[in-house]
mmCIF file of C-alpha atoms in Angstrom:
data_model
loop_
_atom_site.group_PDB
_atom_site.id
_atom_site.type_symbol
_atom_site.label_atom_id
_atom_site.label_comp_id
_atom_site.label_asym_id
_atom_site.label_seq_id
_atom_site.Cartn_x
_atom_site.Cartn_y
_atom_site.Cartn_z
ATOM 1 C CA UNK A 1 15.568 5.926 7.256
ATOM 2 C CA UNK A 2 14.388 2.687 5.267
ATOM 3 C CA UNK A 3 12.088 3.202 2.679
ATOM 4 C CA UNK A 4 9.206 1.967 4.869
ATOM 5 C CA UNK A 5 9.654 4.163 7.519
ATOM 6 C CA UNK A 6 9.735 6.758 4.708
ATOM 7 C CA UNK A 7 6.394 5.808 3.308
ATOM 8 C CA UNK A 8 5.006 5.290 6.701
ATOM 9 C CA UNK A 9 5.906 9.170 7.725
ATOM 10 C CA UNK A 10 4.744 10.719 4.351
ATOM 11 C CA UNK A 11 1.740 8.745 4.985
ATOM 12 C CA UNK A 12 1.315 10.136 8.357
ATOM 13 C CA UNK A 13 2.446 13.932 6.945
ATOM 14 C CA UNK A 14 -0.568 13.510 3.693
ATOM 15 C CA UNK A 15 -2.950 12.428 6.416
ATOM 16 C CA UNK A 16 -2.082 14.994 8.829
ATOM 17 C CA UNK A 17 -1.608 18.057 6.739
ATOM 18 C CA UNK A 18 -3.454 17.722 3.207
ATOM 19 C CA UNK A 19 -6.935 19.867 4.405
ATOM 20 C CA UNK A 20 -5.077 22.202 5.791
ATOM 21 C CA UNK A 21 -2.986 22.584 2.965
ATOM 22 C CA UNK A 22 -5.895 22.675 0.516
ATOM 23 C CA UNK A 23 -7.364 25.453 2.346
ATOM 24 C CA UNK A 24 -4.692 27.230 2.148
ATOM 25 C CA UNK A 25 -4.032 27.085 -1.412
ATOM 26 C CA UNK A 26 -7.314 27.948 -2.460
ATOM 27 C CA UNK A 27 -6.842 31.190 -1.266
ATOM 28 C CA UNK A 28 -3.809 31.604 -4.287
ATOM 29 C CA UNK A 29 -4.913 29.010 -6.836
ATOM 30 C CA UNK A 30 -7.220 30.483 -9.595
ATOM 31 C CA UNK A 31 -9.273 27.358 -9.296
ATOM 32 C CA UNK A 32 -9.606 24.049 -6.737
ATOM 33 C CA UNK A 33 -8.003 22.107 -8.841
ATOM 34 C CA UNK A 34 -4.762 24.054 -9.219
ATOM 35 C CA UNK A 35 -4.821 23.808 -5.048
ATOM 36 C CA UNK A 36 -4.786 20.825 -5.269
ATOM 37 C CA UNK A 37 -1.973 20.399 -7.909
ATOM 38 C CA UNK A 38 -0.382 22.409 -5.658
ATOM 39 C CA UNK A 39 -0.569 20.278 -2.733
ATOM 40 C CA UNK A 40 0.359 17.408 -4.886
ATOM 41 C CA UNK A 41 2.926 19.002 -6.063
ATOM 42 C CA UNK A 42 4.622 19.734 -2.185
ATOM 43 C CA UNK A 43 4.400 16.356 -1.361
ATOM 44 C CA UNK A 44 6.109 15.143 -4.343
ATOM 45 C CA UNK A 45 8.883 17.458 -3.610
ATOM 46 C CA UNK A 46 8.772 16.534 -0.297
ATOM 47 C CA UNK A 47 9.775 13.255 -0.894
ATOM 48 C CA UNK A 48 12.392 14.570 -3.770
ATOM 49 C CA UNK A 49 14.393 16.506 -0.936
ATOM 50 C CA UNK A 50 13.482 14.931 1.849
ATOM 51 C CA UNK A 51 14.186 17.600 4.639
ATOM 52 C CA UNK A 52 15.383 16.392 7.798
ATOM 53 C CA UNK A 53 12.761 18.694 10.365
ATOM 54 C CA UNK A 54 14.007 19.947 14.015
ATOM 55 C CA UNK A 55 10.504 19.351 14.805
ATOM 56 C CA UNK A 56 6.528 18.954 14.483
ATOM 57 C CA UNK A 57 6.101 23.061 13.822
ATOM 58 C CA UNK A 58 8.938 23.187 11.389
ATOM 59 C CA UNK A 59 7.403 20.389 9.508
ATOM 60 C CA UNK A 60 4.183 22.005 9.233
ATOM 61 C CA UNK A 61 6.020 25.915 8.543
ATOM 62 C CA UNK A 62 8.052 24.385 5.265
ATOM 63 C CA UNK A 63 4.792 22.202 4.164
ATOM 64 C CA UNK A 64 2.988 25.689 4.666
ATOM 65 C CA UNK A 65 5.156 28.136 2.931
ATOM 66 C CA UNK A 66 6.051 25.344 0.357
ATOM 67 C CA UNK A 67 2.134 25.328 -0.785
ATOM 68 C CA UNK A 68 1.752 28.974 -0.708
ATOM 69 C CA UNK A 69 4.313 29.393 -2.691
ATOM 70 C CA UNK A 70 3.709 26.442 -5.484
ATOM 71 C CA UNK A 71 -0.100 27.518 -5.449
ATOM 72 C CA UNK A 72 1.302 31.644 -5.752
ATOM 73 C CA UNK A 73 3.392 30.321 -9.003
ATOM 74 C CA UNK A 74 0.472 28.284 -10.411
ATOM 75 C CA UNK A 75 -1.452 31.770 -10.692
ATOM 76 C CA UNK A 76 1.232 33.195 -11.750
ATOM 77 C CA UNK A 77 1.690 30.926 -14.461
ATOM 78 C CA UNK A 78 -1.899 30.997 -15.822
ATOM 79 C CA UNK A 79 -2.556 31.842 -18.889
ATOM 80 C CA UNK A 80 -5.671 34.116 -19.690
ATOM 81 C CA UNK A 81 -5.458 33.177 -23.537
ATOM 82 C CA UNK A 82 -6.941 29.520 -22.787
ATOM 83 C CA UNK A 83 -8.849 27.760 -25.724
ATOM 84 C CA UNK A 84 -12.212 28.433 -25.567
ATOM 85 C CA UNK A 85 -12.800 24.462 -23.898
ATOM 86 C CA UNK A 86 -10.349 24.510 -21.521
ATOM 87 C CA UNK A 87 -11.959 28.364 -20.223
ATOM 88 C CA UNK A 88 -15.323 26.386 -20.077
ATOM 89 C CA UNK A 89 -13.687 23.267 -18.028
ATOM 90 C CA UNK A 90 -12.260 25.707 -15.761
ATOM 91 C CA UNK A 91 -15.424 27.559 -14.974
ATOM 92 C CA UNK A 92 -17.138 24.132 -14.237
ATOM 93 C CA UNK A 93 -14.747 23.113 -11.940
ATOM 94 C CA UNK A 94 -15.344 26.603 -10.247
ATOM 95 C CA UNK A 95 -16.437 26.409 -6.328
ATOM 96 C CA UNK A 96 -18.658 28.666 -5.412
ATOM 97 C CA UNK A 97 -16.934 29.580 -2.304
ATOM 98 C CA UNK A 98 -19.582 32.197 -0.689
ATOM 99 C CA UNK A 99 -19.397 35.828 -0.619
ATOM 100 C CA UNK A 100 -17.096 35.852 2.537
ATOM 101 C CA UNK A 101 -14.162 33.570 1.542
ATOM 102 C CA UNK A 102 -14.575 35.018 -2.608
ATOM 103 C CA UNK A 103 -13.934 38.330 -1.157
ATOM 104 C CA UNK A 104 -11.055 37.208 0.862
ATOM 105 C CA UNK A 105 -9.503 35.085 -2.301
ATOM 106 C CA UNK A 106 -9.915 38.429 -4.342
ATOM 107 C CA UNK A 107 -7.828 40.108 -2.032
ATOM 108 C CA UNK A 108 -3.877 40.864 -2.761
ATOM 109 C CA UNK A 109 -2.006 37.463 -2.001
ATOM 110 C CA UNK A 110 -0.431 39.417 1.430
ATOM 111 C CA UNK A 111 -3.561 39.775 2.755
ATOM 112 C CA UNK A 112 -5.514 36.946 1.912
ATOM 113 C CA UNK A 113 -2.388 34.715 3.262
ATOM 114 C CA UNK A 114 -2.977 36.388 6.568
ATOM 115 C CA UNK A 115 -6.911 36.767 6.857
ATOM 116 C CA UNK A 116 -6.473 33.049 6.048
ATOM 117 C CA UNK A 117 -4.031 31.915 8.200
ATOM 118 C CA UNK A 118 -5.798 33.827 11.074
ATOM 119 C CA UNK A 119 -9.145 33.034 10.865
ATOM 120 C CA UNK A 120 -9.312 29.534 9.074
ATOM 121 C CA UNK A 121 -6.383 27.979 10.237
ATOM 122 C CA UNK A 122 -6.699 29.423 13.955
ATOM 123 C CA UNK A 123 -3.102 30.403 14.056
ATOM 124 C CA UNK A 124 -1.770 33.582 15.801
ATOM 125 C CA UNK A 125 -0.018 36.426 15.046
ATOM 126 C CA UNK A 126 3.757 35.354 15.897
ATOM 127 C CA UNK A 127 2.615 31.784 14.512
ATOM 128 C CA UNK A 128 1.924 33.613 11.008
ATOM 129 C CA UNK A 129 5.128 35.528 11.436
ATOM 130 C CA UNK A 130 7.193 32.338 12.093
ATOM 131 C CA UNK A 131 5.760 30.440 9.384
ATOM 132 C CA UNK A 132 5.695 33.034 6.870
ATOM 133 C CA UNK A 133 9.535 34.302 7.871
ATOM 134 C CA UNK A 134 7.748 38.395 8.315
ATOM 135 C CA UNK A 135 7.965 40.412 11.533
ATOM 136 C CA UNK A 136 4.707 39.926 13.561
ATOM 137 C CA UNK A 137 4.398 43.667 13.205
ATOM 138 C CA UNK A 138 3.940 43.359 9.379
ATOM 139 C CA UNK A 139 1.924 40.372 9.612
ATOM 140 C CA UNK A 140 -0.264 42.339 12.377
ATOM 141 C CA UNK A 141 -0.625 45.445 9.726
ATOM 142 C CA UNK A 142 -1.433 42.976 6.744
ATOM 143 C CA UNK A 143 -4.088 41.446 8.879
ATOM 144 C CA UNK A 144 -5.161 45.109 9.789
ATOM 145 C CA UNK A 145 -4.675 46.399 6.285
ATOM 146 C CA UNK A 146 -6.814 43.037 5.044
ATOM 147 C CA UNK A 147 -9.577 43.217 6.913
ATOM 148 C CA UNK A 148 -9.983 47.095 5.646
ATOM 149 C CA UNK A 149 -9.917 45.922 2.410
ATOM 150 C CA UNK A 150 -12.150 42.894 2.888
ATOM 151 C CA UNK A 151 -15.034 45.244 4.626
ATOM 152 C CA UNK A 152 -14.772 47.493 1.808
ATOM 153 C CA UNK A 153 -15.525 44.840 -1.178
ATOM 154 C CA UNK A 154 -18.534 43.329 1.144
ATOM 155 C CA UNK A 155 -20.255 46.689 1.467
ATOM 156 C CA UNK A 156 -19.570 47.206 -2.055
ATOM 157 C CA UNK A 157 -21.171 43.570 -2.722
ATOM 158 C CA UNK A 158 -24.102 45.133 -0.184
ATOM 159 C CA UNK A 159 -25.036 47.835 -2.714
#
């Protein structure tokens, strides 16, 4: 592949796949700006490895997991004793995302992957399972177990 047909199909992969890709990192980044770091972050790697796809879906599955999991090990690498300015900057780059999706972004990382993948991204139960290399029975319980937990914290927000 010449390095213009590379450009011109990481071009067509940004295009393609970066809102979806946001969206989905926002439900594991602590903030929108660590999503998109995230993203960023994919595509750079992307085009370190360059992974030769068997097709369209497993394209979109590795660009998928690939941002859950840089976006999972940006929380994870957060650090809660921030100066005092970079705690403010962080709050004022803070989304107010509405109580539906906040409640689903507070949720454990197995369930909000699901509820998110389900219901913002359209994609199906064996879809999830594929892309997320679970059984479709777990992914089925998580989404079962999820929603449970995501009625529970909007009743509470009710009171």
């Amino acid at each position: 592949m010449t390095d213009h047909e590379l450009e011109q199909d990481l071009r067509r992969m940004v295009g393609t796949y970066s809102p979806m890709l946001l969206r989905a990192a926002l439900t594991r980044a602590p903030t929108p700006a660590d999503a998109e770091d995230a993203v960023q972050d994919v595509f750079l790697r992307l085009l370190d490895k360059r992974p030769r796809f068997r097709d369209g879906e497993h394209e979109k599955a590795w660009l998928l997991r690939a941002t859950l999991n840089r976006a999972s090990d940006i929380r994870r690498g957060r650090r809660d004793d921030a100066p005092l300015e970079e705690a403010a900057q962080t709050a004022a780059e803070a989304i107010d995302y509405g109580p539906l999706l906040s409640a689903v972004r507070s949720l454990p990382e197995a369930y909000s992957t699901v509820i998110h993948l389900y219901y913002y991204e359209g994609y199906s139960i064996k879809e999830i399972a594929r892309l997320l290399a679970l059984p479709a029975p777990t992914v089925g319980t998580r989404l079962s177990r999820g929603r449970e937990r995501l009625r529970n914290l909007l009743k509470e927000e009710e009171v």
